[in-house]
Amino acid sequence: ALKRMLNFNVPPVKNSTGEPVWKVLIYDRFGQDIISPLLSVKELRDMGITLHLLLHSDRDAIPDVPAVYFVMPTEENIDRMCQDLRNQLYESYYLNFISAISRSKLEDIANAAIGANAVTQVAKVFDQYLNFITLEDDMFILCNQNKELVSYRAINRPDITDTEMETIMDTIVDSLFCFFVTLGAIPIIRCSRGTAAEMVAVKLDKKLRENLRDARNSLFTGDTLGAGQFSFQRPLLVLVDRNIDLATPLHHTWTYQALVHDVLDFHLNRVNLEESAGTESSPAGARPKKKNKKSYDLTASDKFWQKHKGSPFPEVAESVQQELESYRAQEDEVKRLKSIMGIEGEDEGAISMLSDNTAKLTSAVSSLPELLEKKRLIDLHTNVATAVLEHIKTRKLDVYFEYEEKIMSKSTLDKSLLDMISDPDAGTPEDKMRLFLIYYISSAQAPSEVDLEQYKKALLDAGCNLAPLSYVKQWKAFTKMASAPTSYGNATPKPLGLFSRVMNTGSQFVMEGVKNLVLKQQVSSKTEIL
């Protein structure tokens, strides 16, 4: 859908050898978030985008180039677009709105175009219905900007008004509607009753039905979208309230992608790392060196990420090490061939070796770009995995993960919860709070007041903020979860002891003291609902 939009809303022709039409892309922060996980700067350039600029930045006039706009239809965005028309910034304007624009705002643009004598320059105006962010082929989020406005906290605030709740529901419904328009399919909707999920389901159902009733303008019958409503393969949309499974988002994780998301600064498939400053000491009185920030994109084109993002962390460390060894072997082979090619003297053996090795070197040189890409990915994952490992070691995340799994699967605990909370070396105050909340949510019987006071004191001594506990306490009493606590299946991880190959001295990852835990399949409460 984005590629069609960037091609002036005409489906791009595959394998066309002609030059693309050069153009400028203007987006707001919402548009930027939608495009950046899907299209790289190189891909944009291949589609003729020479410049991509934020709508509200200072932009110079480029009068002989068409501009493609991709923005939310907000009041301030519309005002700025009208200003662009008045200032005659570009040759022609292709206006694409992320969500449907209202009639009154469309009239504002029309009036500005008439006033600026630029009606002929506004080439196309489209509602794109792309108000959601695609992170992977089968994973989407609704928004990144102002995401706290549609968060769990926003919906469950005790002081929320009806109008605020309506606005939140409308925002969620708009994004889900956009998703199904883009997919070109009408879903079968299932939801849990009496919750926010039901409100969303009812509103979405109404919006879909209204659109289908208007046969002339229906978004699900166009040629471009495939036979959406006539398809027998309708997707199932399951809307679930977060409250049915509150322990899982608090749970410490053990797979690569989940750990990166939990402990590092990871947004929209990009991880930002602070490189530790060099060890050399700076002279007395000098300013401390600034830490370098590095960004890495973890995308679908990264084969290592695709293969290992769901693997337990020790396996990932081992795989990085194996990749590194195989890369070094290939590199040594190229170096060896190079040195042989530099043979001097007319030795007959050397001449025959030379003809053999010429073919080998030719193939080695042709695989050089692949080798360089492999090296880039190894460096990337070495840095990311090392940063994750530092967190695991300093916060004892392996211990937390194993302990929480035991709590959630009702297994016997080898260490008392009070000892875990009181241990000054294990984790941050937030880690301890997460652990205790999981215990509180998962236990069939809430701890007695005496025990609870003891836990509270230990948590306060560890530097925890007790506000989350008081919320969960009220929530549990309100939902009467104690009578039917969520079952998390019987899935205790098995420690395998320290692993062999990664422990060798040549490894990049000194995993000493970190448990090698293997994940077991477990049935989540959401699966049971399905």
XYZ file of C-alpha atoms in Angstrom:
530
model
C 0.000 0.000 0.000
C 2.870 2.397 0.807
C 4.663 1.641 -2.445
C 1.464 2.301 -4.385
C 1.042 5.608 -2.550
C 4.640 6.674 -3.273
C 4.030 5.840 -6.923
C 1.236 8.493 -7.072
C -1.389 5.870 -6.091
C -0.730 3.728 -9.143
C 0.446 0.123 -8.517
C 4.210 0.071 -9.244
C 5.190 -1.933 -12.335
C 7.611 -4.703 -11.464
C 10.884 -4.998 -13.419
C 10.350 -1.624 -15.116
C 13.716 -0.344 -16.308
C 12.648 3.287 -16.710
C 13.791 5.998 -14.334
C 11.348 6.690 -11.491
C 9.724 10.122 -11.269
C 11.793 12.118 -8.747
C 9.696 13.476 -5.922
C 9.721 14.781 -2.344
C 8.050 12.948 0.555
C 6.542 15.081 3.327
C 5.335 13.277 6.456
C 4.454 14.003 10.070
C 5.675 11.952 13.043
C 2.821 9.441 12.571
C 3.725 8.945 8.909
C 7.396 8.582 9.773
C 6.604 5.808 12.290
C 4.544 3.914 9.695
C 7.138 4.147 6.906
C 10.410 3.664 8.825
C 10.009 -0.027 9.864
C 8.998 -0.977 6.302
C 11.087 1.035 3.844
C 14.781 1.892 4.122
C 16.269 5.128 2.739
C 17.723 3.099 -0.151
C 14.297 1.647 -1.023
C 12.776 5.139 -0.915
C 15.486 6.384 -3.269
C 14.818 3.488 -5.663
C 11.202 4.688 -5.774
C 12.273 8.209 -6.698
C 12.148 9.853 -3.244
C 15.075 12.283 -3.256
C 14.131 14.092 -0.046
C 11.992 13.055 2.917
C 11.109 15.869 5.307
C 8.919 16.431 8.333
C 5.851 18.554 7.629
C 6.536 20.992 10.461
C 10.230 21.529 9.672
C 11.547 24.571 7.801
C 11.403 23.544 4.152
C 12.737 25.385 1.116
C 10.654 25.768 -2.032
C 11.423 23.228 -4.790
C 9.063 24.519 -7.486
C 9.765 21.915 -10.213
C 9.243 18.741 -8.160
C 6.007 16.935 -7.172
C 5.452 16.398 -3.435
C 3.770 13.368 -1.847
C 2.266 14.176 1.571
C 1.586 11.412 4.116
C 0.062 12.877 7.280
C -2.715 12.562 9.861
C -5.697 14.870 9.128
C -5.185 17.001 12.243
C -5.999 20.699 12.493
C -2.356 21.839 12.662
C -1.282 19.556 9.780
C -4.075 20.909 7.569
C -3.063 24.509 8.430
C 0.553 23.780 7.484
C -0.476 22.161 4.176
C -2.604 25.196 3.341
C 0.438 27.378 4.091
C 2.536 25.260 1.667
C -0.088 25.795 -1.039
C -0.041 29.552 -0.435
C 3.784 29.618 -0.560
C 3.838 27.632 -3.845
C 6.493 25.268 -2.471
C 6.170 22.457 -5.010
C 5.123 21.753 -8.603
C 2.180 19.499 -7.660
C 0.678 18.076 -4.472
C -0.394 14.478 -3.832
C -2.175 14.577 -0.477
C -2.440 11.256 1.362
C -4.110 11.050 4.746
C -3.235 8.237 7.143
C -6.832 8.189 8.433
C -10.037 9.383 6.760
C -10.261 13.191 6.536
C -13.505 14.919 7.505
C -15.572 16.899 4.999
C -14.969 20.229 6.787
C -11.166 19.827 6.752
C -11.250 18.888 3.095
C -13.155 22.120 2.434
C -10.450 24.060 4.331
C -7.814 22.690 1.940
C -10.040 23.459 -1.068
C -10.514 27.082 0.099
C -6.746 27.474 0.624
C -6.070 26.044 -2.849
C -8.573 28.451 -4.443
C -7.118 31.375 -2.463
C -3.579 30.491 -3.546
C -4.681 29.865 -7.143
C -3.232 26.355 -6.809
C -6.271 24.169 -7.535
C -4.673 22.641 -10.628
C -1.541 21.785 -8.642
C -3.408 19.582 -6.144
C -3.182 16.418 -8.240
C -4.762 13.821 -5.939
C -6.296 13.586 -2.480
C -6.492 10.118 -0.929
C -7.550 8.543 2.358
C -4.970 5.790 2.733
C -6.384 3.966 5.791
C -2.884 3.087 7.019
C -3.219 4.137 10.654
C -1.265 1.209 12.129
C 2.405 0.245 12.277
C 3.715 -2.991 10.760
C 6.727 -4.311 12.681
C 6.808 -7.788 11.137
C 4.857 -9.750 8.523
C 2.442 -10.865 11.217
C 2.824 -8.325 14.007
C 1.297 -4.854 14.164
C 0.949 -2.122 16.767
C -1.655 0.608 16.722
C 0.518 3.639 17.393
C 3.826 4.915 18.676
C 3.190 8.658 19.018
C 1.086 9.485 22.113
C 0.775 5.765 22.825
C 0.151 6.503 26.498
C -3.250 7.889 25.396
C -4.458 4.399 24.433
C -2.494 2.403 27.002
C -3.703 -0.032 29.668
C -3.316 2.746 32.230
C -5.402 5.196 30.183
C -8.335 2.756 29.971
C -8.158 1.643 33.622
C -7.695 5.018 35.326
C -10.265 5.374 38.118
C -10.952 9.017 37.198
C -11.560 8.453 33.464
C -14.622 10.223 32.039
C -17.072 8.717 29.529
C -15.978 11.085 26.763
C -12.292 10.196 27.298
C -13.168 6.500 27.137
C -15.124 7.055 23.909
C -12.139 8.877 22.380
C -9.765 6.025 23.307
C -12.161 3.418 21.888
C -12.587 5.445 18.658
C -8.794 5.688 18.254
C -8.389 1.914 18.649
C -11.316 1.177 16.320
C -9.969 3.551 13.662
C -6.616 1.723 13.607
C -8.246 -1.724 13.485
C -10.578 -0.554 10.702
C -7.576 0.742 8.723
C -5.870 -2.613 9.177
C -8.781 -4.559 7.683
C -9.223 -2.076 4.824
C -5.552 -2.571 3.940
C -5.950 -6.338 4.275
C -9.080 -6.156 2.118
C -11.006 -8.570 4.324
C -13.971 -8.468 6.704
C -13.114 -10.207 9.978
C -15.228 -12.462 12.159
C -15.050 -10.687 15.540
C -14.900 -12.467 18.900
C -14.410 -10.717 22.244
C -14.610 -11.174 25.998
C -17.897 -9.831 27.399
C -18.378 -6.865 29.702
C -14.912 -5.375 29.103
C -13.261 -2.653 27.030
C -12.673 -5.365 24.394
C -16.459 -5.649 23.918
C -16.761 -1.860 23.465
C -14.113 -1.976 20.734
C -15.791 -4.972 19.081
C -19.242 -3.325 18.983
C -17.852 -0.069 17.560
C -15.737 -1.865 14.948
C -18.664 -4.066 13.923
C -20.838 -0.949 13.455
C -18.163 0.823 11.413
C -17.629 -2.189 9.121
C -21.378 -2.651 8.587
C -21.898 1.040 7.773
C -19.126 0.880 5.211
C -20.501 -2.255 3.556
C -24.013 -0.781 3.392
C -22.766 2.105 1.263
C -22.169 -0.085 -1.791
C -20.928 2.785 -3.991
C -18.201 3.919 -1.619
C -17.413 0.646 0.125
C -13.704 0.187 0.840
C -13.988 -3.590 0.570
C -15.117 -3.960 -3.042
C -12.387 -2.107 -4.952
C -10.324 -3.931 -7.587
C -7.115 -3.093 -5.779
C -8.052 -4.890 -2.565
C -8.880 -8.359 -3.839
C -12.333 -9.893 -3.380
C -12.537 -8.986 0.309
C -16.168 -9.513 1.153
C -16.660 -12.405 -1.273
C -13.743 -14.359 0.134
C -14.590 -17.501 2.080
C -11.338 -17.152 4.000
C -12.334 -14.525 6.529
C -9.819 -13.746 9.270
C -10.783 -14.225 12.917
C -10.239 -11.141 15.086
C -10.026 -12.003 18.784
C -10.213 -8.975 21.082
C -9.050 -9.735 24.614
C -8.931 -7.499 27.655
C -5.460 -7.224 29.176
C -6.951 -7.837 32.633
C -7.481 -11.534 31.973
C -3.713 -12.036 31.930
C -1.928 -9.327 33.876
C 1.048 -11.444 34.995
C 2.558 -12.086 31.548
C 3.622 -8.480 30.735
C 5.323 -8.288 34.159
C 7.151 -11.588 33.626
C 10.936 -11.509 33.072
C 11.723 -13.168 29.760
C 14.400 -15.479 28.393
C 14.123 -15.300 24.590
C 16.298 -12.966 22.537
C 13.676 -10.595 21.088
C 11.739 -10.342 24.368
C 14.937 -9.622 26.336
C 15.999 -6.907 23.864
C 12.536 -5.342 24.225
C 12.600 -5.623 28.022
C 16.099 -4.423 28.931
C 17.258 -2.241 26.002
C 15.907 0.885 24.304
C 14.018 -0.887 21.473
C 11.337 0.913 19.427
C 9.943 0.285 15.943
C 12.550 -2.437 15.195
C 15.456 -0.144 16.103
C 17.624 -0.719 19.163
C 19.677 2.162 20.606
C 22.779 1.208 22.577
C 25.111 3.369 24.610
C 28.644 2.264 23.878
C 30.714 2.115 27.041
C 33.428 4.784 26.962
C 37.022 3.646 26.483
C 38.967 2.457 29.498
C 41.779 4.983 29.113
C 41.640 7.506 31.927
C 41.078 11.125 31.029
C 43.422 13.778 32.522
C 42.384 15.316 35.825
C 39.897 18.150 35.473
C 38.936 17.119 31.919
C 35.312 16.572 31.035
C 34.228 12.935 31.144
C 33.984 11.445 27.659
C 30.522 11.361 26.144
C 29.118 7.898 25.625
C 28.580 7.138 21.961
C 25.043 6.129 21.024
C 24.668 3.540 18.307
C 21.483 2.471 16.565
C 20.899 -0.904 14.941
C 17.915 -1.982 12.838
C 16.632 -5.480 13.558
C 14.501 -6.123 10.477
C 13.128 -8.951 8.351
C 16.218 -8.802 6.104
C 18.449 -9.724 9.063
C 18.596 -13.529 8.710
C 20.214 -14.103 12.103
C 17.476 -12.077 13.844
C 14.717 -13.912 11.971
C 16.173 -17.276 12.898
C 17.029 -16.615 16.547
C 14.677 -13.919 17.873
C 12.514 -16.573 19.527
C 15.435 -18.651 20.842
C 16.508 -18.806 24.508
C 19.370 -16.369 25.122
C 22.170 -18.946 25.746
C 21.430 -20.502 22.334
C 21.751 -17.059 20.737
C 25.144 -16.480 22.380
C 26.285 -19.870 21.092
C 25.012 -19.149 17.557
C 26.784 -15.752 17.424
C 30.003 -17.535 18.410
C 29.521 -20.189 15.693
C 28.790 -17.521 13.055
C 31.932 -15.678 14.098
C 34.066 -18.814 13.801
C 32.648 -19.659 10.355
C 33.273 -16.055 9.213
C 36.883 -16.184 10.455
C 37.438 -19.478 8.624
C 36.182 -17.922 5.356
C 38.318 -14.822 5.917
C 41.443 -16.921 6.588
C 40.771 -18.866 3.367
C 40.687 -15.627 1.334
C 43.919 -14.425 3.004
C 45.619 -17.789 2.320
C 44.616 -17.639 -1.353
C 45.906 -14.078 -1.619
C 49.312 -15.060 -0.243
C 49.521 -18.016 -2.648
C 48.690 -15.711 -5.577
C 51.729 -13.649 -4.695
C 54.040 -16.611 -5.444
C 57.374 -15.703 -7.031
C 59.672 -17.949 -9.070
C 58.877 -20.317 -11.907
C 58.444 -23.430 -9.770
C 56.201 -25.876 -11.707
C 54.222 -26.943 -8.602
C 53.540 -23.322 -7.845
C 52.267 -22.708 -11.387
C 49.747 -25.615 -11.204
C 48.650 -24.447 -7.731
C 48.152 -20.998 -9.160
C 45.682 -22.139 -11.833
C 43.704 -24.115 -9.212
C 43.619 -21.230 -6.810
C 42.660 -18.631 -9.429
C 39.225 -20.258 -9.697
C 38.962 -20.439 -5.890
C 39.987 -16.807 -5.482
C 37.497 -15.703 -8.158
C 34.673 -17.396 -6.251
C 35.994 -15.980 -2.942
C 36.026 -12.445 -4.386
C 32.494 -12.837 -5.778
C 31.279 -13.868 -2.299
C 32.986 -10.851 -0.697
C 29.844 -8.634 -0.461
C 28.039 -11.534 1.220
C 30.978 -11.956 3.587
C 30.985 -8.247 4.488
C 27.221 -8.361 5.196
C 27.791 -11.427 7.385
C 30.494 -9.536 9.277
C 28.149 -6.552 9.778
C 25.406 -8.799 11.217
C 27.878 -10.623 13.489
C 29.174 -7.293 14.856
C 25.602 -6.044 15.318
C 24.436 -9.119 17.246
C 27.665 -9.340 19.234
C 27.061 -5.784 20.470
C 23.336 -6.293 21.144
C 23.800 -9.682 22.842
C 26.692 -8.332 24.973
C 24.482 -5.443 26.146
C 21.695 -7.918 27.033
C 24.168 -10.190 28.819
C 25.382 -7.295 30.999
C 21.788 -6.750 32.172
C 21.273 -10.480 32.798
C 24.420 -10.652 34.930
C 23.975 -7.449 36.923
C 20.263 -8.019 37.567
C 20.313 -11.858 37.793
C 17.506 -12.036 35.249
C 18.004 -15.782 34.760
C 17.177 -16.321 38.458
C 14.087 -14.095 38.192
C 12.858 -15.847 35.048
C 13.219 -19.304 36.591
C 11.614 -18.249 39.887
C 8.634 -16.552 38.186
C 8.030 -19.572 35.963
C 7.842 -21.717 39.113
C 5.376 -19.302 40.727
C 3.182 -19.190 37.613
C 3.153 -22.976 37.228
C 2.570 -23.576 40.961
C 5.842 -25.538 41.350
C 7.733 -25.810 44.623
C 10.063 -22.872 45.251
C 13.650 -23.570 46.254
C 14.108 -20.167 47.896
C 11.635 -18.031 49.848
C 10.161 -14.988 48.110
C 11.258 -12.815 51.038
C 14.895 -13.859 50.493
C 14.641 -12.963 46.792
C 13.270 -9.499 47.591
C 15.783 -8.897 50.373
C 18.831 -9.985 48.321
C 20.660 -6.687 47.611
C 22.558 -8.193 44.630
C 19.519 -9.506 42.747
C 17.898 -7.035 40.403
C 16.618 -3.483 40.513
C 13.696 -2.330 42.707
C 11.483 -2.640 39.601
C 12.540 -6.290 39.092
C 11.599 -7.084 42.698
C 8.245 -5.348 42.338
C 7.491 -7.261 39.141
C 8.331 -10.541 40.873
C 6.093 -9.796 43.857
C 3.180 -8.657 41.641
C 3.381 -11.929 39.678
C 3.275 -13.835 42.974
C 0.297 -11.751 44.152
C -1.642 -12.108 40.869
C -0.934 -15.840 40.446
C -1.649 -16.988 44.002
C -5.066 -18.571 44.521
C -5.145 -17.280 48.088
C -3.952 -13.722 48.734
C -1.238 -13.554 51.440
C -2.442 -12.790 54.970
C -2.207 -9.191 56.235
C 0.754 -10.115 58.508
C 2.678 -11.678 55.593
C 1.740 -8.798 53.316
C 3.124 -6.254 55.809
C 6.356 -8.236 55.925
C 6.613 -8.236 52.122
C 5.779 -4.520 51.979
C 8.553 -3.717 54.443
C 11.062 -5.781 52.427
C 9.956 -4.066 49.193
C 10.271 -0.604 50.757
C 13.720 -1.492 52.109
C 14.689 -2.546 48.580
C 13.640 0.903 47.311
C 10.379 -0.121 45.604
C 7.427 2.157 44.922
C 4.353 0.425 46.390
C 1.775 2.185 44.167
C 1.560 -0.740 41.680
C 0.843 -3.136 44.545
C -2.055 -1.075 45.869
C -3.521 -0.953 42.333
C -3.193 -4.730 41.822
C -4.653 -5.336 45.296
C -7.778 -3.297 44.443
C -7.966 -4.840 40.970
C -7.790 -8.373 42.359
C -10.469 -7.673 44.937
C -12.648 -6.034 42.293
C -12.409 -8.831 39.715
C -12.598 -11.572 42.361
C -9.684 -13.192 40.618
C -8.773 -15.022 43.809
C -11.587 -17.519 43.244
C -10.373 -18.392 39.755
C -6.770 -17.342 39.211
C -5.378 -17.507 35.705
C -3.773 -20.856 35.028
C -0.383 -20.563 33.401
C 0.135 -24.251 32.654
C 2.766 -26.482 34.171
C 5.941 -25.306 32.520
C 8.948 -25.021 34.759
C 12.138 -24.350 32.793
C 14.850 -26.975 33.090
C 18.298 -25.695 34.007
C 20.924 -27.548 31.967
C 23.917 -26.408 33.974
C 26.471 -24.178 32.252
C 26.909 -24.950 28.615
C 30.020 -26.345 27.119
C 30.929 -24.668 23.865
C 30.107 -21.087 24.802
C 32.054 -21.485 28.011
C 35.298 -21.997 26.110
C 37.811 -19.221 26.527
C 37.635 -18.195 22.860
C 33.975 -17.197 23.189
C 32.843 -13.581 22.941
C 30.360 -14.217 25.765
C 31.593 -15.163 29.183
C 28.358 -16.684 30.442
C 29.781 -17.700 33.789
C 27.163 -17.722 36.517
C 24.283 -17.434 34.030
C 21.911 -20.392 33.949
C 21.266 -22.134 30.658
C 17.497 -22.430 30.873
C 15.492 -24.228 28.220
C 11.972 -23.036 27.509
C 9.037 -25.408 27.703
C 5.887 -25.047 25.640
C 3.091 -23.644 27.734
C -0.546 -22.818 27.151
C -1.347 -19.185 27.814
C -4.712 -18.084 29.117
C -5.392 -16.428 25.746
C -5.010 -19.802 23.994
C -7.562 -21.284 26.357
C -10.000 -18.527 25.401
C -9.524 -19.396 21.730
